[in-house]
XYZ file of C-alpha atoms in Angstrom:
702
model
C 24.696 18.727 20.130
C 25.086 20.984 23.149
C 22.746 23.694 23.922
C 23.745 26.261 26.578
C 21.288 27.392 29.262
C 19.177 24.314 29.552
C 15.969 24.038 27.413
C 16.179 26.361 24.516
C 13.411 28.401 22.798
C 11.966 26.433 19.743
C 13.352 29.200 17.307
C 16.905 28.591 18.912
C 16.715 24.901 18.726
C 15.631 25.042 15.084
C 18.505 27.429 14.098
C 20.988 25.183 15.804
C 19.741 22.160 13.964
C 19.793 24.134 10.664
C 23.471 25.151 11.443
C 24.371 21.504 12.094
C 23.059 20.571 8.570
C 25.998 22.719 7.238
C 28.661 22.082 9.637
C 28.418 18.391 10.697
C 28.415 15.035 8.752
C 25.244 13.239 8.147
C 25.672 10.377 10.729
C 26.660 12.893 13.457
C 23.516 14.866 12.712
C 21.475 11.757 13.168
C 22.897 11.088 16.494
C 22.165 14.734 17.657
C 18.613 14.308 16.406
C 18.160 11.193 18.407
C 19.415 12.937 21.537
C 17.117 15.952 20.898
C 14.032 13.797 20.471
C 14.914 11.879 23.606
C 15.637 14.930 25.748
C 13.249 17.822 24.798
C 9.588 17.922 25.464
C 6.890 17.855 22.845
C 6.281 21.584 22.815
C 9.846 22.301 21.576
C 9.828 19.280 19.130
C 6.525 20.459 17.714
C 8.124 23.522 16.249
C 10.948 21.558 14.528
C 8.807 18.656 13.122
C 7.719 20.062 9.837
C 11.229 21.269 9.030
C 12.640 17.826 10.001
C 10.137 16.051 7.695
C 11.165 18.257 4.910
C 14.840 17.615 5.677
C 14.353 13.824 5.445
C 11.933 13.681 2.458
C 12.629 16.879 0.660
C 9.987 19.630 -0.231
C 6.777 18.825 -1.821
C 7.645 20.847 -4.912
C 10.794 18.638 -5.515
C 13.338 21.470 -5.201
C 14.847 20.045 -2.018
C 16.109 16.518 -2.326
C 16.341 15.779 1.419
C 18.165 12.657 2.391
C 17.767 11.320 -0.957
C 16.579 8.042 0.247
C 15.767 6.517 -3.155
C 19.435 6.640 -3.987
C 20.866 5.945 -0.660
C 22.508 2.459 -0.932
C 24.727 0.488 1.444
C 27.341 -0.249 -1.096
C 27.892 3.444 -2.059
C 27.391 5.042 1.395
C 27.277 2.404 4.192
C 27.544 4.720 7.030
C 24.824 7.199 5.895
C 22.630 4.223 4.833
C 22.606 2.592 8.196
C 22.273 5.954 9.975
C 19.110 6.801 8.048
C 17.659 3.353 8.405
C 18.252 3.369 12.199
C 16.715 6.776 12.577
C 13.651 6.046 10.469
C 13.014 2.517 11.606
C 9.358 1.854 12.846
C 10.914 1.591 16.427
C 13.428 4.290 15.828
C 13.734 8.016 16.921
C 11.686 9.551 14.216
C 8.656 7.389 15.129
C 9.235 8.194 18.856
C 9.013 11.835 17.867
C 5.763 11.196 16.069
C 4.285 9.399 19.129
C 5.395 12.246 21.428
C 3.608 14.757 19.172
C 0.542 12.400 18.885
C 0.003 12.460 22.700
C -0.379 16.243 22.625
C -2.670 16.097 19.649
C -0.768 18.621 17.534
C -1.978 19.222 14.030
C -0.012 19.982 10.787
C -1.048 21.281 7.392
C -0.796 19.317 4.260
C -1.613 21.291 1.021
C -4.584 19.902 -1.000
C -2.711 20.886 -4.181
C -0.341 17.839 -3.767
C -3.062 15.259 -3.332
C -3.718 12.780 -6.202
C -5.581 14.314 -9.047
C -9.234 12.918 -8.478
C -9.156 13.862 -4.818
C -7.631 17.233 -5.367
C -10.262 18.055 -8.003
C -13.175 16.898 -5.839
C -12.078 18.950 -2.839
C -11.401 22.127 -5.007
C -14.912 21.682 -6.444
C -16.450 21.560 -2.834
C -17.356 17.954 -3.245
C -16.468 15.408 -0.493
C -14.072 12.673 -1.831
C -15.463 9.105 -1.803
C -12.740 8.075 0.458
C -14.050 8.921 4.206
C -10.442 9.271 5.299
C -10.424 12.895 4.212
C -13.857 14.014 5.436
C -12.898 15.240 8.940
C -9.537 16.686 7.842
C -10.358 19.208 5.081
C -9.741 22.838 6.145
C -10.684 26.071 4.325
C -8.262 29.019 4.596
C -9.095 31.718 6.885
C -9.322 35.224 5.592
C -6.089 36.030 3.855
C -4.747 32.527 4.425
C -3.177 30.020 2.159
C -5.035 27.640 0.063
C -6.964 24.465 0.977
C -5.205 21.972 3.155
C -5.691 18.914 5.357
C -5.265 19.082 9.033
C -3.286 15.960 10.012
C -1.967 14.509 13.195
C 1.725 13.798 13.446
C 1.475 10.110 12.205
C -0.641 10.932 9.262
C 1.627 14.057 8.338
C 4.712 11.811 8.445
C 3.062 8.965 6.351
C 1.754 11.399 3.798
C 5.302 12.803 3.271
C 6.835 9.312 3.263
C 4.275 8.077 0.668
C 4.405 11.140 -1.652
C 8.226 10.910 -1.695
C 7.886 8.006 -4.142
C 5.984 10.068 -6.913
C 7.656 13.412 -6.590
C 10.328 13.571 -9.131
C 13.410 15.003 -7.425
C 16.301 16.826 -9.040
C 18.947 14.195 -8.487
C 22.577 14.666 -9.269
C 23.463 14.235 -13.001
C 24.701 10.769 -13.673
C 23.405 9.452 -10.401
C 22.279 5.871 -10.780
C 19.653 4.640 -8.362
C 18.928 0.989 -7.744
C 15.354 0.394 -7.294
C 15.431 -2.634 -4.918
C 18.202 -2.056 -2.393
C 17.981 1.627 -1.624
C 16.891 2.933 1.882
C 13.473 3.971 0.734
C 12.624 0.487 -0.795
C 13.780 -1.182 2.602
C 11.762 1.251 4.696
C 8.585 0.492 2.727
C 9.116 -3.103 3.508
C 9.848 -2.409 7.295
C 6.734 -0.282 7.744
C 4.480 -2.828 5.956
C 5.792 -5.697 8.088
C 5.526 -3.543 11.272
C 2.123 -1.903 10.856
C 0.433 -4.749 8.792
C 2.056 -7.699 10.588
C 1.484 -11.300 9.074
C 1.463 -12.729 12.755
C 0.334 -11.047 15.800
C -0.663 -7.325 16.300
C 1.210 -4.039 15.735
C 3.903 -3.667 18.437
C 3.070 -0.867 21.031
C 4.952 2.500 20.546
C 8.514 2.186 22.019
C 8.714 5.493 24.114
C 7.995 6.516 27.547
C 4.617 8.165 27.919
C 3.503 8.916 31.552
C -0.228 8.912 30.328
C -0.033 5.363 28.984
C -0.551 4.310 25.288
C -0.515 6.626 22.376
C -4.055 7.836 21.955
C -5.921 7.331 18.751
C -6.919 10.349 16.785
C -9.831 12.118 18.631
C -13.112 12.722 16.883
C -13.101 16.015 15.082
C -16.129 17.755 13.607
C -15.593 18.700 9.920
C -14.771 22.272 9.310
C -16.425 22.041 5.951
C -19.866 23.489 5.280
C -21.792 20.619 4.050
C -24.255 23.033 2.569
C -21.566 24.530 0.467
C -20.734 21.001 -0.776
C -24.348 20.542 -1.813
C -24.806 17.201 0.088
C -28.158 15.875 0.691
C -29.331 14.584 4.199
C -28.911 10.955 2.847
C -25.270 11.813 1.979
C -24.694 13.469 5.397
C -25.871 10.366 7.156
C -23.531 8.216 4.973
C -20.588 10.471 5.962
C -21.394 10.244 9.674
C -21.494 6.484 9.357
C -18.061 6.504 7.750
C -16.343 8.222 10.631
C -12.799 6.865 11.446
C -13.190 3.466 12.975
C -11.293 4.409 16.272
C -14.214 6.902 17.060
C -16.791 4.099 16.878
C -14.938 1.214 18.442
C -12.562 1.641 21.197
C -11.236 -1.792 20.687
C -10.161 -0.810 17.178
C -7.490 1.506 18.598
C -4.940 -1.243 18.278
C -5.063 -0.940 14.394
C -5.588 2.670 13.807
C -2.002 3.065 12.670
C -2.308 -0.052 10.392
C -5.416 1.374 8.697
C -3.953 4.941 8.442
C -0.732 3.593 6.656
C -2.744 1.557 4.302
C -5.038 4.170 3.308
C -2.344 6.666 2.730
C -0.283 4.218 0.607
C -3.221 3.398 -1.554
C -4.349 6.928 -1.938
C -0.988 8.385 -2.760
C 0.372 5.483 -4.930
C -2.828 4.345 -6.678
C -5.591 6.896 -6.812
C -4.423 9.051 -9.656
C -7.184 8.040 -12.032
C -10.890 8.163 -11.390
C -13.283 5.990 -13.336
C -14.435 9.136 -15.386
C -10.741 9.956 -16.003
C -10.022 6.418 -17.122
C -12.792 6.598 -19.787
C -11.574 9.882 -21.005
C -8.105 8.532 -21.333
C -9.327 6.025 -23.965
C -9.193 8.914 -26.451
C -6.031 9.016 -28.566
C -5.863 12.807 -28.011
C -6.030 12.475 -24.177
C -3.051 13.960 -22.249
C -1.710 12.006 -19.339
C -2.122 13.697 -16.051
C 0.125 11.305 -14.157
C 2.848 9.043 -15.447
C 3.909 6.270 -13.063
C 7.626 5.275 -13.196
C 9.054 1.783 -13.107
C 10.296 2.385 -9.501
C 6.678 3.398 -8.517
C 5.218 0.195 -10.128
C 7.875 -1.913 -8.379
C 6.901 -0.637 -4.863
C 3.224 -1.060 -5.768
C 4.042 -4.607 -6.283
C 5.675 -4.885 -2.937
C 2.463 -3.561 -1.403
C 0.370 -6.039 -3.376
C 2.410 -9.045 -2.254
C 2.447 -8.005 1.346
C -1.323 -7.411 1.344
C -1.866 -10.907 -0.010
C 0.333 -12.504 2.713
C -1.396 -10.189 5.291
C -4.830 -11.211 4.111
C -3.921 -15.057 3.771
C -2.533 -15.154 7.321
C -6.117 -15.102 8.563
C -6.782 -18.623 9.767
C -9.946 -20.430 8.460
C -11.505 -20.411 11.810
C -11.027 -16.677 12.028
C -12.530 -16.061 8.647
C -15.620 -18.149 9.137
C -18.322 -15.602 9.806
C -20.709 -18.346 11.106
C -18.523 -19.122 14.062
C -20.333 -18.016 17.216
C -17.637 -18.979 19.729
C -14.964 -16.486 18.190
C -15.428 -12.763 17.905
C -13.113 -11.436 15.316
C -10.551 -8.820 16.564
C -10.218 -5.520 14.582
C -7.009 -6.927 12.951
C -8.713 -10.090 11.907
C -11.463 -8.055 10.402
C -9.075 -5.875 8.518
C -7.354 -8.901 7.101
C -10.732 -10.303 5.820
C -11.651 -7.177 3.779
C -8.229 -5.534 2.930
C -7.967 -6.794 -0.665
C -11.495 -6.252 -1.903
C -12.290 -3.105 -0.168
C -9.029 -1.207 0.182
C -6.905 -2.040 -2.873
C -8.896 -3.748 -5.747
C -10.853 -0.784 -7.184
C -7.946 1.770 -7.359
C -5.463 -0.949 -8.519
C -7.712 -1.995 -11.344
C -8.020 1.430 -12.817
C -4.156 1.971 -12.290
C -3.341 -1.158 -14.146
C -5.856 -0.279 -16.966
C -3.992 2.983 -17.419
C -0.615 1.244 -17.386
C -1.616 -1.421 -19.985
C -2.909 1.351 -22.344
C -0.194 4.008 -22.019
C 2.965 2.341 -20.930
C 5.650 2.489 -23.666
C 5.975 -0.619 -25.828
C 9.437 -1.675 -24.428
C 10.959 -3.987 -21.907
C 10.080 -1.752 -18.884
C 6.641 -3.017 -19.151
C 7.869 -6.140 -17.296
C 7.508 -4.234 -14.029
C 3.630 -3.655 -14.727
C 3.242 -7.193 -15.836
C 4.747 -8.782 -12.778
C 2.784 -6.586 -10.502
C -0.428 -7.639 -12.220
C 0.617 -11.298 -12.124
C 1.276 -10.983 -8.423
C -2.198 -9.665 -7.735
C -3.945 -12.496 -9.679
C -1.985 -15.139 -7.863
C -2.832 -14.706 -4.223
C -2.184 -18.399 -3.727
C 1.451 -17.752 -4.013
C 1.563 -15.798 -0.753
C 0.090 -18.174 1.611
C 2.247 -18.461 4.740
C 2.276 -22.237 4.813
C 3.024 -22.575 1.242
C 6.862 -22.159 1.735
C 6.833 -25.043 4.202
C 4.943 -27.455 1.945
C 7.129 -30.220 0.347
C 7.849 -30.097 -3.323
C 6.021 -32.797 -5.151
C 4.692 -33.353 -8.527
C 5.074 -30.021 -10.565
C 1.572 -30.355 -12.144
C 0.018 -30.874 -8.832
C 1.827 -27.967 -7.344
C 0.724 -25.686 -10.123
C -2.953 -26.520 -9.710
C -5.000 -23.627 -8.241
C -6.913 -24.885 -5.246
C -10.679 -24.720 -5.478
C -10.963 -22.449 -2.495
C -9.610 -19.645 -4.671
C -12.569 -19.755 -7.063
C -14.420 -16.997 -5.054
C -11.369 -14.669 -5.322
C -11.078 -15.218 -9.049
C -14.801 -14.604 -9.646
C -14.770 -11.478 -7.310
C -11.784 -10.097 -9.267
C -12.951 -11.258 -12.653
C -11.902 -8.143 -14.709
C -8.449 -8.464 -13.252
C -8.163 -11.676 -15.025
C -10.186 -11.334 -18.205
C -10.203 -7.557 -19.183
C -6.494 -7.204 -18.396
C -5.676 -10.308 -20.256
C -7.331 -8.838 -23.296
C -5.390 -5.605 -22.887
C -2.183 -7.601 -22.833
C -3.092 -9.730 -25.690
C -3.484 -6.502 -27.815
C 0.005 -5.358 -26.705
C 1.601 -8.748 -27.420
C 0.187 -8.657 -30.945
C 1.774 -5.305 -31.563
C 5.177 -6.323 -29.935
C 8.259 -7.680 -31.656
C 8.051 -11.260 -30.270
C 11.775 -11.837 -31.542
C 12.783 -9.628 -28.759
C 13.939 -11.972 -25.861
C 12.295 -9.796 -23.211
C 8.977 -9.573 -24.989
C 9.073 -13.358 -25.539
C 9.730 -13.855 -21.905
C 6.782 -11.639 -20.899
C 4.528 -13.596 -23.138
C 5.673 -16.829 -21.621
C 5.233 -15.549 -18.156
C 1.517 -14.506 -18.864
C 0.728 -17.754 -20.654
C 2.308 -19.818 -17.892
C 0.301 -18.112 -15.109
C -3.017 -18.472 -17.043
C -2.438 -22.069 -17.923
C -2.321 -23.142 -14.187
C -4.604 -26.193 -13.819
C -8.144 -25.137 -12.532
C -7.556 -21.465 -13.334
C -9.112 -21.300 -16.750
C -12.181 -23.157 -15.529
C -12.583 -20.709 -12.629
C -12.410 -17.758 -14.919
C -14.827 -19.459 -17.415
C -17.253 -20.144 -14.687
C -17.039 -16.496 -13.390
C -17.932 -15.383 -17.044
C -20.938 -17.631 -17.087
C -22.233 -16.358 -13.846
C -21.685 -12.764 -15.080
C -23.602 -13.280 -18.324
C -26.416 -15.355 -16.853
C -29.701 -13.435 -16.975
C -30.781 -12.092 -13.813
C -34.399 -12.561 -12.500
C -36.189 -9.360 -11.623
C -35.883 -8.971 -7.961
C -36.941 -5.613 -6.518
C -34.966 -5.991 -3.410
C -31.745 -6.166 -5.349
C -32.304 -3.026 -7.452
C -30.875 -0.592 -4.905
C -28.002 -2.938 -3.972
C -26.764 -3.027 -7.574
C -26.120 0.735 -7.535
C -24.034 0.278 -4.274
C -20.523 0.254 -5.475
C -17.971 -0.313 -2.656
C -16.269 2.732 -1.122
C -12.903 3.292 -2.636
C -10.908 3.140 0.593
C -11.589 4.738 3.918
C -12.537 3.233 7.198
C -14.245 -0.002 6.404
C -14.738 -1.840 9.662
C -17.470 0.255 10.855
C -19.334 0.450 7.496
C -18.762 -3.248 6.323
C -21.841 -4.766 5.098
C -22.833 -8.498 5.664
C -21.383 -10.800 3.006
C -23.405 -11.350 -0.100
C -23.870 -14.997 -0.577
C -25.220 -14.780 -4.210
C -22.116 -15.423 -6.295
C -23.627 -14.193 -9.421
C -24.661 -11.024 -7.922
C -21.264 -10.439 -6.381
C -19.575 -10.754 -9.783
C -22.093 -8.358 -11.360
C -21.537 -5.814 -8.562
C -17.750 -6.128 -9.015
C -17.879 -5.514 -12.742
C -20.417 -2.664 -12.705
C -18.791 -0.877 -9.767
C -15.474 -0.870 -11.673
C -16.672 -0.134 -15.262
C -20.158 1.409 -14.870
C -23.609 0.125 -15.563
C -23.209 0.538 -19.301
C -20.129 -1.591 -19.609
C -20.140 -3.971 -22.548
C -18.304 -7.107 -21.431
C -16.025 -8.895 -23.920
C -15.647 -12.663 -22.945
C -12.179 -14.027 -22.480
C -13.414 -17.358 -23.721
C -15.584 -15.925 -26.619
C -15.093 -16.007 -30.274
C -13.555 -12.426 -30.523
C -10.860 -13.208 -27.980
C -10.208 -16.763 -29.541
C -9.500 -15.040 -32.989
C -7.040 -12.712 -31.265
C -5.251 -15.711 -29.691
C -5.086 -17.466 -33.106
C -3.513 -14.346 -34.502
C -0.990 -14.341 -31.647
C -0.202 -17.909 -32.170
C 0.455 -17.080 -35.940
C 2.868 -14.346 -34.900
C 4.578 -16.709 -32.392
C 5.200 -19.197 -35.079
C 6.408 -16.396 -37.344
C 8.759 -15.026 -34.519
C 10.040 -18.520 -33.870
C 11.139 -18.939 -37.572
C 12.615 -15.427 -37.623
C 14.634 -16.156 -34.419
C 15.799 -19.476 -35.865
C 16.929 -17.793 -39.072
C 18.910 -15.150 -37.207
C 20.566 -17.845 -35.125
C 21.373 -19.976 -38.172
C 22.483 -17.082 -40.237
C 25.222 -16.071 -37.712
C 26.332 -19.249 -35.765
C 29.701 -17.924 -35.025
C 28.659 -14.462 -33.623
C 28.127 -15.639 -30.110
C 26.926 -12.843 -27.861
C 27.952 -9.989 -30.329
C 25.001 -7.849 -30.975
C 23.384 -7.150 -34.358
C 23.333 -3.379 -33.949
C 27.009 -3.123 -32.740
C 28.025 -5.152 -35.809
C 26.331 -2.599 -38.030
C 27.756 0.318 -35.956
C 24.312 1.203 -34.693
C 24.788 1.143 -30.920
C 22.340 3.143 -28.819
C 23.731 6.658 -28.173
C 22.312 6.595 -24.581
C 25.343 6.638 -22.352
C 23.526 7.336 -19.100
C 21.767 4.003 -19.097
C 18.333 5.936 -18.901
C 17.065 3.530 -21.538
C 18.023 0.064 -22.370
C 16.843 0.078 -25.952
C 16.129 -3.030 -27.900
C 17.240 -6.177 -26.136
C 18.391 -7.663 -29.386
C 21.221 -5.108 -29.152
C 21.735 -5.699 -25.454
C 21.733 -9.493 -25.376
C 23.018 -10.690 -28.683
C 22.306 -13.931 -30.388
C 22.805 -16.193 -27.354
C 19.589 -14.851 -26.008
C 17.891 -15.316 -29.423
C 18.491 -18.963 -29.140
C 16.677 -18.915 -25.669
C 13.844 -16.933 -27.235
C 12.697 -20.026 -29.243
C 12.154 -22.014 -26.044
C 9.983 -19.179 -24.449
C 7.918 -18.823 -27.476
C 7.419 -22.610 -27.758
C 6.275 -22.898 -24.271
C 4.094 -19.844 -24.431
C 2.357 -21.393 -27.511
C 1.914 -24.641 -25.602
C 0.310 -22.855 -22.668
C -2.012 -20.834 -24.791
C -3.164 -24.004 -26.591
C -3.914 -25.514 -23.066
C -5.885 -22.361 -21.955
C -7.908 -21.989 -25.100
C -7.998 -25.586 -26.152
C -6.458 -25.116 -29.509
C -5.649 -28.338 -31.194
C -2.684 -29.480 -33.385
C -4.695 -29.108 -36.638
C -5.387 -25.520 -35.981
C -1.645 -24.827 -35.402
C -0.685 -26.904 -38.630
C -3.029 -24.757 -40.551
C -1.320 -21.568 -39.255
C 2.181 -22.996 -39.963
C 1.176 -23.856 -43.385
C -0.275 -20.454 -44.158
C 2.842 -18.908 -43.055
C 5.075 -21.543 -44.711
C 8.492 -20.833 -46.031
C 7.287 -17.874 -48.240
C 8.564 -15.508 -45.667
C 12.145 -15.866 -46.833
C 11.336 -14.963 -50.400
C 9.224 -11.997 -49.304
C 12.043 -10.647 -47.159
C 14.459 -10.910 -50.121
C 12.055 -9.183 -52.332
C 11.660 -6.144 -49.939
C 15.276 -5.023 -49.840
C 16.133 -1.287 -49.959
C 17.872 0.008 -52.918
C 21.706 -0.579 -52.806
C 24.942 -0.481 -54.975
C 28.079 -2.463 -54.754
C 31.611 -1.504 -55.784
C 35.141 -2.336 -54.979
C 34.984 -0.525 -51.549
C 31.877 -2.484 -50.299
C 28.135 -2.181 -50.295
C 26.198 1.171 -50.028
C 22.611 2.277 -49.791
C 21.583 4.550 -52.547
C 19.766 7.718 -51.637
C 16.556 5.859 -52.704
C 17.582 2.955 -50.393
C 18.036 5.367 -47.477
C 14.717 6.993 -48.164
C 13.010 3.505 -48.285
C 14.386 2.848 -44.922
C 13.276 6.155 -43.450
C 9.803 5.734 -45.047
C 9.562 2.297 -43.532
C 10.335 3.467 -40.040
C 8.048 6.553 -40.370
C 5.233 4.309 -41.527
C 5.879 2.014 -38.467
C 5.875 5.015 -35.969
C 2.815 6.573 -37.420
C 0.925 3.270 -37.035
C 1.678 3.459 -33.252
C 0.932 7.240 -32.921
C -2.504 6.552 -34.218
C -3.161 3.831 -31.650
C -4.492 5.093 -28.344
C -3.244 2.075 -26.535
C 0.388 2.335 -27.481
C 3.119 4.906 -27.450
C 5.609 5.588 -30.370
C 8.903 3.806 -29.757
C 12.352 4.774 -30.744
C 13.497 4.171 -34.306
C 16.727 2.504 -33.442
C 14.817 -0.037 -31.389
C 12.323 -0.490 -34.111
C 11.485 -3.956 -35.134
C 11.266 -2.794 -38.778
C 14.860 -1.774 -38.663
C 16.008 -5.162 -37.448
C 14.072 -6.799 -40.164
C 15.521 -4.528 -42.856
C 19.116 -5.167 -41.653
C 18.327 -8.862 -41.604
C 17.009 -8.704 -45.067
C 19.988 -6.932 -46.369
C 22.266 -9.452 -44.722
C 20.439 -12.477 -46.253
C 21.316 -11.401 -49.777
C 24.811 -9.813 -49.105
C 25.855 -12.589 -46.710
C 29.677 -12.842 -46.258
C 30.314 -9.747 -48.418
C 28.596 -7.607 -45.880
C 30.786 -8.895 -43.169
C 33.854 -7.703 -45.058
C 32.524 -4.115 -45.282
C 33.439 -1.277 -42.863
C 30.778 -0.855 -40.133
C 29.521 2.442 -41.482
C 29.840 1.588 -45.100
C 26.108 0.794 -45.482
C 25.204 4.472 -45.018
C 23.037 3.848 -42.038
C 25.117 5.169 -39.324
């Protein structure tokens, strides 16, 4: 891009760049922007920065798509894909621009109305959010000005827009298919995590020429909020002052201010959509969801969880030992030590609780399930694990004893969420290959040697009576801060394991929480019920497979002419239709192993399983035959009578009403309904070969 007359006025530079958006191809515009950022001073660049951020990420209201990073893929647009990644790389031109503006301490406004619900509500009610990250950034509008906003430095402003890009629903082109795992945005998330939260070493220094030296950390700023108007007490004021950003308190911590800022923004924007109070209100069947995470959102939260485990686990034992006098931990080491418990655990727990209770009862729940299983298995993300030789499978599966403290300090992540999944599994169609696979995954993870014993020990410590100790009383009410700058406010480690577990449970669920034991009688009865359903599903899968041995991968629904009408691949439907009977045969193996693992975890013996099998028996086939809808047969084939059609409709309606009345589950589509599968199966059991000779739509169900 050429600009006549030397350095232009900011308005002229902005007008030129806007014209280029219309007249030049994408890769050429990226090259021009790189030259502009390199050549022009911060004063001119300051004027174009908000516009450029909006051009990249789109507008906050979703009306402008921007560079469409979530749908930008190498295989469909290789030149644009690589141009965007090069420009937005942590060492690229965009970050150089951010650091240039950071040196001059420019500030940018971010509307409070686009913050996550609990934070937005708190600020609008003139109450300081729990996360201290916001405390010196909230700005009230001047007379006649716009609404509440945050005053952010360039790095914070860029990262807020980068993070919120994931959760704002854009107006993508009709029919545009976006792959979740190989698009530009997904790759940039991984790049930023690896760069700013490195597994080895420290964050690389900014790669740009600065005559004044390194990029300064954010300067201390006095809050522009009237604390009186917030109704804060003197004790609260002291607490807020003690939570000032870590870089203001410790000059040595300047090396990680970008790391901490990125982490806080990701956690706030991706996870902090539900407060504890909101979570309790959502238990009502009449509650309306304020925020609905997408599958893509959950997949990227899993990327964050896996990286933070690897980040925390890269802390060497000699660095994590607090009693070592010869080694003073660096700010990066201190961040690794507290990152899981203090930054991510509280918000992730409530986020998962919501997903378990309100996610549709379909195969897309696999994304939530795998994110949960990643969190509860930090031992999978130890750097030296990949280098260890493969030995005995049972020995490799055993959870090392050193992880007992993590399990106990995250007890609800294991026990409460296992119970939530158990209730989902009981209501699922386990003949579905994908549901059977999910059950297998959960059972396998929880059956790892030593893990059930660690969980049971944690429950025993939680439930043991606590002696009356006055010096503990005020500590019990101190729940960990949900985010913020933790290095300056980190309390000495609590050595009392029982107290740590109680503090964890009460801080997440409240003082009045009634705990249900994972290894108690109530849960055991649910497991026995699930075991019975597994046996039933195994027999149904076997019957389906035996009934049609020559159908191969042909689907049941397509055979009856009932394919899903969804041609845009926005919903996969029931995976019986998707996978056919080859997958049904594999389902039996997953169900068999899941049952075996559950027996290991809950110590179910063969006599109990035999009792369940006998109770179920072979009476199911007769029951199925006696529940057929009404039909007639003539020379043209087999037809459902009007009564038969009504029986099918009533059965499906009854099934859907059952789910509508359940606050934990959402109604599911009738064509993916397990009841429909069983009705079709029942019909085919009696009609057998005669049904095959009929025309696809002759049953009157199409």
